[in-house]
């Protein structure tokens, strides 16, 4: 378990309290990463953290701060690369009725280790300007595209989903996202009759998500597009405070909230812990405890909708610990 930076320790404490109340089958090893790793061990991804995850195959992670522009490379991206966590699964479901969008139930499956996030970037200095030209390259491999497409279609089939929409930009990035589209279509054809396949160009998809999100079911996309679209989709269900994510590889999985360390509200005790709590629900399902995950979801529904206990980002007045206390009461 990694508490994380910013609001990380606040929402992690709330989540651990909930997992305790529900009788979750986890023993915890606490480790550092991100800014806390740098501060305490001089490393944003200390070896002790990596060794622990390698040994247990499982982690619950708070958000990790990444310096913008310069500084060290994202510990999140490095964790995904280190453990080949190729699938990023981000479900979004309406938990509070009466909002702008009702009955949203979407899952984004994002390729997690290729694309524009490989970090092949550099500057070319000209005339004393060290940043005169910036160059970045993306990498998508046939094997990587096949692996994530198979994951998405198998996920859809297993979870009774009807359709996978492949989201790309193959009209412009013809090679980089062309290979993604081509390979995902090929994988989709093997699921014909079980899961429908369609595709969309990413910009049109972004607009259609706002106009009519109900037409989508599972969205399968590349690393950068998945990062952006899943935040947009989080907005359909009440914001980043409601969006959990799982990073899955072969034999190793890391669960986290989609949001970051929210430095603007850190230390104020007002962060919404729900995204990390929902991520811990995904972790319970991952280890086969669907019963506990189901119970957790019921208690969340009761806390939000019957007790009307909500944090400020959801229009309520509850603090992080008020919400955790109310949810604990429902669980017990
Ligand atoms: P952010 O997600 O931290 O915050 C965006 C906005 O959403 C802020 O106004 C914040 O207050 C609000 N918000 C986020 N989570 C919330 C919650 N649980 N409850 C209530 N409000 C919440 O995005 P950012 O400000 O762009 O990034 C801050 C830092 O987090 C950066 O260093 C970034 O690199 C890092 N980051 C980490 C992860 C991760 O660990 N997976 C993901 C995204 C960003």
Short mmCIF file of C-alpha atoms and ligand atoms in Angstrom, two decimals:
data_model
loop_
_atom_site.label_atom_id
_atom_site.label_comp_id
_atom_site.label_asym_id
_atom_site.label_seq_id
_atom_site.Cartn_x
_atom_site.Cartn_y
_atom_site.Cartn_z
CA UNK A 1 0.00 0.00 0.00
CA UNK A 2 1.28 3.40 -1.00
CA UNK A 3 -0.34 6.35 0.77
CA UNK A 4 0.69 8.74 -1.99
CA UNK A 5 1.09 12.52 -2.04
CA UNK A 6 -1.20 15.49 -1.45
CA UNK A 7 -4.66 14.19 -0.48
CA UNK A 8 -3.29 10.61 -0.75
CA UNK A 9 -2.79 9.98 2.99
CA UNK A 10 -6.26 11.41 3.81
CA UNK A 11 -8.17 9.29 1.28
CA UNK A 12 -6.00 6.21 1.97
CA UNK A 13 -6.72 6.36 5.71
CA UNK A 14 -10.45 6.61 4.93
CA UNK A 15 -10.21 3.66 2.53
CA UNK A 16 -8.28 1.46 4.97
CA UNK A 17 -10.92 2.18 7.58
CA UNK A 18 -13.63 0.97 5.18
CA UNK A 19 -11.67 -2.15 4.20
CA UNK A 20 -11.21 -2.94 7.88
CA UNK A 21 -14.93 -2.53 8.54
CA UNK A 22 -15.84 -4.87 5.69
CA UNK A 23 -13.32 -7.54 6.76
CA UNK A 24 -11.19 -7.33 3.61
CA UNK A 25 -8.67 -10.18 3.31
CA UNK A 26 -5.59 -7.97 3.02
CA UNK A 27 -2.48 -7.52 5.17
CA UNK A 28 -0.70 -4.29 4.36
CA UNK A 29 2.92 -3.41 3.76
CA UNK A 30 3.23 0.39 3.67
CA UNK A 31 5.68 1.82 1.12
CA UNK A 32 6.62 5.17 -0.36
CA UNK A 33 6.71 6.54 -3.90
CA UNK A 34 6.35 9.89 -5.69
CA UNK A 35 7.20 13.06 -3.76
CA UNK A 36 7.03 11.20 -0.42
CA UNK A 37 9.59 8.70 -1.80
CA UNK A 38 11.92 11.54 -2.79
CA UNK A 39 11.51 13.25 0.57
CA UNK A 40 12.09 10.20 2.74
CA UNK A 41 14.28 7.91 0.63
CA UNK A 42 15.63 10.19 -2.08
CA UNK A 43 13.88 8.20 -4.81
CA UNK A 44 10.42 8.63 -6.43
CA UNK A 45 10.24 4.86 -6.87
CA UNK A 46 12.32 3.21 -4.12
CA UNK A 47 13.53 -0.37 -4.57
CA UNK A 48 11.72 -1.46 -1.37
CA UNK A 49 8.40 -0.39 -2.96
CA UNK A 50 9.11 -2.26 -6.19
CA UNK A 51 10.25 -5.39 -4.30
CA UNK A 52 7.08 -5.39 -2.21
CA UNK A 53 4.79 -5.15 -5.26
CA UNK A 54 6.79 -7.82 -7.07
CA UNK A 55 6.41 -10.12 -4.06
CA UNK A 56 2.71 -9.56 -3.37
CA UNK A 57 1.49 -9.01 -6.95
CA UNK A 58 -1.00 -6.49 -5.60
CA UNK A 59 -0.99 -2.83 -4.62
CA UNK A 60 -3.42 -0.13 -3.54
CA UNK A 61 -1.91 3.21 -4.41
CA UNK A 62 -2.72 6.80 -3.53
CA UNK A 63 -2.04 9.52 -6.13
CA UNK A 64 1.62 10.36 -6.77
CA UNK A 65 2.81 13.84 -7.58
CA UNK A 66 4.79 14.38 -10.79
CA UNK A 67 6.66 17.62 -11.41
CA UNK A 68 5.37 19.43 -14.51
CA UNK A 69 7.84 20.23 -17.31
CA UNK A 70 11.16 19.12 -15.76
CA UNK A 71 12.09 16.98 -12.76
CA UNK A 72 11.73 13.23 -12.38
CA UNK A 73 9.64 11.06 -14.68
CA UNK A 74 6.15 10.05 -13.46
CA UNK A 75 6.34 7.24 -10.87
CA UNK A 76 2.89 6.13 -12.09
CA UNK A 77 4.13 5.65 -15.64
CA UNK A 78 7.29 3.93 -14.38
CA UNK A 79 5.27 1.55 -12.20
CA UNK A 80 3.13 0.58 -15.20
CA UNK A 81 6.25 -0.02 -17.30
CA UNK A 82 8.21 -1.86 -14.59
CA UNK A 83 5.44 -4.43 -14.06
CA UNK A 84 4.16 -4.40 -17.67
CA UNK A 85 0.71 -3.31 -16.46
CA UNK A 86 -0.61 -3.08 -19.99
CA UNK A 87 -4.31 -2.67 -19.24
CA UNK A 88 -5.83 0.32 -17.51
CA UNK A 89 -9.48 -0.35 -16.67
CA UNK A 90 -11.57 2.65 -15.69
CA UNK A 91 -15.26 2.01 -15.03
CA UNK A 92 -17.64 4.95 -14.64
CA UNK A 93 -21.15 4.50 -13.31
CA UNK A 94 -23.77 6.99 -12.12
CA UNK A 95 -23.90 6.64 -8.34
CA UNK A 96 -26.07 9.65 -7.58
CA UNK A 97 -29.32 9.98 -9.56
CA UNK A 98 -30.60 13.39 -10.57
CA UNK A 99 -27.34 14.73 -11.98
CA UNK A 100 -26.71 16.00 -15.48
CA UNK A 101 -26.47 12.45 -16.86
CA UNK A 102 -28.51 9.51 -15.56
CA UNK A 103 -27.68 5.82 -15.85
CA UNK A 104 -24.15 6.10 -17.14
CA UNK A 105 -22.36 2.76 -17.17
CA UNK A 106 -19.17 2.88 -19.22
CA UNK A 107 -15.80 1.19 -19.03
CA UNK A 108 -12.66 2.63 -20.60
CA UNK A 109 -9.95 0.10 -21.40
CA UNK A 110 -6.80 2.08 -22.04
CA UNK A 111 -3.51 0.75 -23.38
CA UNK A 112 -1.17 1.58 -20.54
CA UNK A 113 2.49 1.25 -21.55
CA UNK A 114 2.85 2.26 -25.20
CA UNK A 115 1.70 5.18 -27.38
CA UNK A 116 2.75 8.74 -26.60
CA UNK A 117 3.65 7.87 -22.98
CA UNK A 118 6.86 5.99 -23.77
CA UNK A 119 8.73 9.20 -22.97
CA UNK A 120 10.80 9.40 -26.17
CA UNK A 121 11.13 13.17 -26.03
CA UNK A 122 13.86 15.73 -26.41
CA UNK A 123 14.56 19.36 -27.14
CA UNK A 124 16.82 20.81 -29.83
CA UNK A 125 18.50 24.04 -28.72
CA UNK A 126 18.81 26.82 -31.30
CA UNK A 127 20.36 30.24 -30.89
CA UNK A 128 20.68 29.97 -27.12
CA UNK A 129 17.06 28.86 -26.64
CA UNK A 130 17.39 25.40 -25.03
CA UNK A 131 13.75 24.59 -25.86
CA UNK A 132 13.64 25.97 -29.40
CA UNK A 133 12.31 22.68 -30.82
CA UNK A 134 10.52 19.94 -28.90
CA UNK A 135 10.29 16.46 -30.37
CA UNK A 136 8.21 13.54 -29.09
CA UNK A 137 7.61 10.09 -30.59
CA UNK A 138 4.98 7.49 -29.82
CA UNK A 139 5.35 3.73 -30.11
CA UNK A 140 2.54 1.24 -30.68
CA UNK A 141 3.44 -2.36 -31.39
CA UNK A 142 1.26 -4.95 -33.10
CA UNK A 143 1.81 -7.25 -30.12
CA UNK A 144 0.88 -4.52 -27.63
CA UNK A 145 -2.25 -3.61 -29.60
CA UNK A 146 -3.31 -7.24 -29.81
CA UNK A 147 -2.73 -7.80 -26.09
CA UNK A 148 -4.88 -4.81 -25.02
CA UNK A 149 -7.59 -5.55 -27.63
CA UNK A 150 -7.85 -9.16 -26.47
CA UNK A 151 -8.05 -7.93 -22.90
CA UNK A 152 -10.88 -5.50 -23.78
CA UNK A 153 -12.96 -7.98 -25.78
CA UNK A 154 -12.49 -10.73 -23.21
CA UNK A 155 -13.42 -8.26 -20.47
CA UNK A 156 -16.56 -7.29 -22.43
CA UNK A 157 -17.57 -10.91 -23.01
CA UNK A 158 -16.94 -11.87 -19.38
CA UNK A 159 -18.87 -8.93 -17.95
CA UNK A 160 -21.90 -9.24 -20.25
CA UNK A 161 -21.06 -6.08 -22.18
CA UNK A 162 -22.57 -5.73 -25.64
CA UNK A 163 -20.16 -3.54 -27.54
CA UNK A 164 -16.55 -2.40 -27.79
CA UNK A 165 -15.85 0.95 -29.46
CA UNK A 166 -12.28 1.28 -30.74
CA UNK A 167 -11.20 4.93 -30.39
CA UNK A 168 -8.34 6.12 -32.59
CA UNK A 169 -6.97 8.95 -34.75
CA UNK A 170 -5.95 6.83 -37.72
CA UNK A 171 -6.99 9.54 -40.18
CA UNK A 172 -4.05 11.70 -39.03
CA UNK A 173 -1.69 9.50 -36.99
CA UNK A 174 -1.94 6.88 -39.70
CA UNK A 175 0.81 4.55 -38.51
CA UNK A 176 0.74 5.13 -34.76
CA UNK A 177 -2.98 4.69 -34.26
CA UNK A 178 -3.58 2.94 -37.59
CA UNK A 179 -1.91 -0.21 -36.29
CA UNK A 180 -4.06 0.03 -33.18
CA UNK A 181 -7.30 0.26 -35.18
CA UNK A 182 -6.29 -2.46 -37.64
CA UNK A 183 -5.28 -4.91 -34.90
CA UNK A 184 -8.24 -4.18 -32.63
CA UNK A 185 -10.68 -4.71 -35.53
CA UNK A 186 -9.01 -8.03 -36.29
CA UNK A 187 -9.31 -9.14 -32.64
CA UNK A 188 -12.93 -7.90 -32.58
CA UNK A 189 -13.86 -10.04 -35.57
CA UNK A 190 -13.09 -13.16 -33.51
CA UNK A 191 -15.79 -12.05 -31.04
CA UNK A 192 -18.47 -11.52 -33.70
CA UNK A 193 -21.89 -12.65 -32.45
CA UNK A 194 -20.81 -12.19 -28.83
CA UNK A 195 -19.51 -8.60 -28.65
CA UNK A 196 -20.23 -5.93 -31.26
CA UNK A 197 -17.29 -3.92 -32.61
CA UNK A 198 -17.40 -0.32 -33.84
CA UNK A 199 -14.88 2.47 -34.09
CA UNK A 200 -14.73 6.24 -33.70
CA UNK A 201 -12.21 8.98 -34.31
CA UNK A 202 -11.22 10.36 -30.92
CA UNK A 203 -12.41 13.95 -31.41
CA UNK A 204 -15.86 12.84 -32.61
CA UNK A 205 -16.00 10.38 -29.73
CA UNK A 206 -15.22 13.17 -27.22
CA UNK A 207 -18.18 15.17 -28.53
CA UNK A 208 -20.54 12.19 -28.69
CA UNK A 209 -19.69 11.34 -25.08
CA UNK A 210 -21.19 14.69 -24.11
CA UNK A 211 -24.20 14.53 -26.47
CA UNK A 212 -25.17 10.89 -26.05
CA UNK A 213 -22.92 8.83 -23.77
CA UNK A 214 -25.50 6.02 -23.56
CA UNK A 215 -24.56 4.83 -27.06
CA UNK A 216 -21.23 3.57 -25.67
CA UNK A 217 -20.47 0.52 -23.57
CA UNK A 218 -16.74 -0.38 -23.50
CA UNK A 219 -14.26 2.08 -25.02
CA UNK A 220 -10.94 0.60 -26.14
CA UNK A 221 -8.23 3.13 -26.84
CA UNK A 222 -4.57 4.13 -26.79
CA UNK A 223 -2.65 5.49 -23.83
CA UNK A 224 -3.02 9.27 -24.32
CA UNK A 225 -6.60 9.21 -25.64
CA UNK A 226 -7.62 6.89 -22.79
CA UNK A 227 -6.11 9.24 -20.22
CA UNK A 228 -8.08 12.19 -21.59
CA UNK A 229 -11.37 10.44 -22.35
CA UNK A 230 -11.53 8.70 -18.97
CA UNK A 231 -11.33 12.09 -17.21
CA UNK A 232 -14.09 13.35 -19.49
CA UNK A 233 -16.15 10.26 -18.64
CA UNK A 234 -15.50 10.82 -14.92
CA UNK A 235 -17.12 14.22 -15.48
CA UNK A 236 -20.30 12.48 -16.67
CA UNK A 237 -20.72 10.75 -13.31
CA UNK A 238 -19.91 13.61 -10.97
CA UNK A 239 -16.19 14.23 -11.37
CA UNK A 240 -12.82 12.79 -10.55
CA UNK A 241 -13.84 11.98 -6.99
CA UNK A 242 -15.96 9.11 -8.36
CA UNK A 243 -13.54 7.46 -10.79
CA UNK A 244 -11.51 4.35 -9.87
CA UNK A 245 -8.93 2.59 -12.02
CA UNK A 246 -7.04 -0.70 -12.17
CA UNK A 247 -3.66 -1.25 -13.82
CA UNK A 248 -3.43 -4.88 -14.78
CA UNK A 249 -0.59 -7.03 -16.08
CA UNK A 250 0.26 -10.71 -15.96
CA UNK A 251 0.12 -11.66 -12.28
CA UNK A 252 0.37 -8.09 -10.95
CA UNK A 253 -2.32 -5.46 -10.46
CA UNK A 254 -2.24 -1.96 -8.99
CA UNK A 255 -5.46 -0.21 -7.98
CA UNK A 256 -5.80 3.56 -7.70
CA UNK A 257 -8.08 6.55 -8.09
CA UNK A 258 -8.03 8.16 -11.55
CA UNK A 259 -7.46 11.59 -9.99
CA UNK A 260 -4.16 13.10 -8.89
CA UNK A 261 -2.82 14.39 -5.60
CA UNK A 262 -5.10 17.49 -5.66
CA UNK A 263 -2.55 19.84 -4.06
CA UNK A 264 -5.17 22.63 -3.97
CA UNK A 265 -7.18 20.81 -1.29
CA UNK A 266 -4.48 18.67 0.37
CA UNK A 267 -4.43 18.74 4.16
CA UNK A 268 -7.90 20.30 4.42
CA UNK A 269 -9.73 17.04 5.14
CA UNK A 270 -12.31 17.69 2.41
CA UNK A 271 -11.19 15.33 -0.37
CA UNK A 272 -13.66 12.78 -1.64
CA UNK A 273 -12.26 9.32 -0.77
CA UNK A 274 -14.80 7.53 -2.97
CA UNK A 275 -12.60 7.00 -6.04
CA UNK A 276 -9.97 5.19 -3.97
CA UNK A 277 -12.67 3.29 -2.07
CA UNK A 278 -14.19 2.18 -5.41
CA UNK A 279 -10.68 1.17 -6.54
CA UNK A 280 -10.39 -0.96 -3.42
CA UNK A 281 -13.74 -2.53 -4.45
CA UNK A 282 -12.15 -3.44 -7.80
CA UNK A 283 -9.25 -4.94 -5.84
CA UNK A 284 -11.68 -7.07 -3.80
CA UNK A 285 -13.27 -8.38 -7.03
CA UNK A 286 -9.81 -8.99 -8.47
CA UNK A 287 -8.98 -11.37 -5.59
CA UNK A 288 -12.32 -13.13 -6.01
CA UNK A 289 -14.22 -11.41 -3.18
CA UNK A 290 -17.13 -10.22 -5.35
CA UNK A 291 -19.34 -10.63 -2.27
CA UNK A 292 -17.43 -7.95 -0.36
CA UNK A 293 -17.24 -5.70 -3.40
CA UNK A 294 -21.02 -5.97 -3.83
CA UNK A 295 -21.60 -5.18 -0.17
CA UNK A 296 -19.31 -2.19 -0.44
CA UNK A 297 -21.25 -0.86 -3.45
CA UNK A 298 -24.57 -1.27 -1.61
CA UNK A 299 -23.25 0.61 1.41
CA UNK A 300 -21.90 3.39 -0.84
CA UNK A 301 -25.32 3.72 -2.49
CA UNK A 302 -27.04 3.91 0.90
CA UNK A 303 -24.56 6.45 2.27
CA UNK A 304 -24.83 8.72 -0.77
CA UNK A 305 -28.52 8.40 -1.53
CA UNK A 306 -30.37 7.44 1.67
CA UNK A 307 -28.18 9.15 4.27
CA UNK A 308 -27.28 11.94 1.80
CA UNK A 309 -23.72 12.07 3.15
CA UNK A 310 -21.58 13.58 0.40
CA UNK A 311 -18.32 15.47 0.19
CA UNK A 312 -18.15 19.02 -1.19
CA UNK A 313 -17.22 18.07 -4.74
CA UNK A 314 -20.61 16.28 -4.86
CA UNK A 315 -22.48 19.26 -3.44
CA UNK A 316 -22.49 18.00 0.17
CA UNK A 317 -20.79 19.23 3.33
CA UNK A 318 -19.16 16.04 4.66
CA UNK A 319 -15.44 15.93 5.33
CA UNK A 320 -13.32 12.97 4.22
CA UNK A 321 -13.58 11.39 7.66
CA UNK A 322 -17.33 12.16 8.00
CA UNK A 323 -17.90 10.24 4.78
CA UNK A 324 -15.73 7.33 5.94
CA UNK A 325 -17.56 7.23 9.29
CA UNK A 326 -20.98 7.22 7.59
CA UNK A 327 -19.94 4.46 5.21
CA UNK A 328 -18.48 2.43 8.09
CA UNK A 329 -21.84 2.72 9.92
CA UNK A 330 -23.63 1.36 6.85
CA UNK A 331 -21.15 -1.50 6.58
CA UNK A 332 -21.61 -2.52 10.17
P1 LIG B 1 -5.88 16.36 -9.79
O1 LIG B 1 -6.67 15.18 -10.20
O2 LIG B 1 -5.00 16.17 -8.62
O3 LIG B 1 -6.87 17.59 -9.46
C1 LIG B 1 -7.76 18.15 -10.44
C2 LIG B 1 -8.92 18.86 -9.72
O4 LIG B 1 -9.80 17.88 -9.17
C3 LIG B 1 -8.46 19.71 -8.55
O5 LIG B 1 -9.25 20.87 -8.47
C4 LIG B 1 -8.71 18.83 -7.34
O6 LIG B 1 -8.97 19.54 -6.15
C5 LIG B 1 -9.92 18.02 -7.77
N1 LIG B 1 -9.90 16.68 -7.16
C6 LIG B 1 -9.10 15.66 -7.49
N2 LIG B 1 -9.34 14.60 -6.71
C7 LIG B 1 -10.32 14.97 -5.84
C8 LIG B 1 -10.98 14.32 -4.77
N3 LIG B 1 -10.70 13.05 -4.42
N4 LIG B 1 -11.93 15.00 -4.08
C9 LIG B 1 -12.24 16.26 -4.42
N5 LIG B 1 -11.64 16.94 -5.44
C10 LIG B 1 -10.68 16.30 -6.13
O7 LIG B 1 -5.06 16.83 -11.06
P2 LIG B 1 -3.83 17.84 -11.18
O8 LIG B 1 -4.04 19.01 -10.26
O9 LIG B 1 -3.68 18.03 -12.63
O10 LIG B 1 -2.57 17.00 -10.69
C11 LIG B 1 -1.97 17.13 -9.39
C12 LIG B 1 -0.82 16.15 -9.28
O11 LIG B 1 -1.29 14.81 -9.33
C13 LIG B 1 0.23 16.27 -10.39
O12 LIG B 1 1.50 16.14 -9.81
C14 LIG B 1 -0.07 15.10 -11.31
O13 LIG B 1 1.06 14.65 -12.00
C15 LIG B 1 -0.54 14.06 -10.29
N6 LIG B 1 -1.42 13.00 -10.87
C16 LIG B 1 -1.26 11.75 -10.37
C17 LIG B 1 -2.11 10.72 -10.79
C18 LIG B 1 -1.92 9.34 -10.22
O14 LIG B 1 -1.23 9.17 -9.23
N7 LIG B 1 -2.55 8.31 -10.80
C19 LIG B 1 -3.12 10.99 -11.73
C20 LIG B 1 -3.27 12.31 -12.19
C21 LIG B 1 -2.42 13.32 -11.75
#
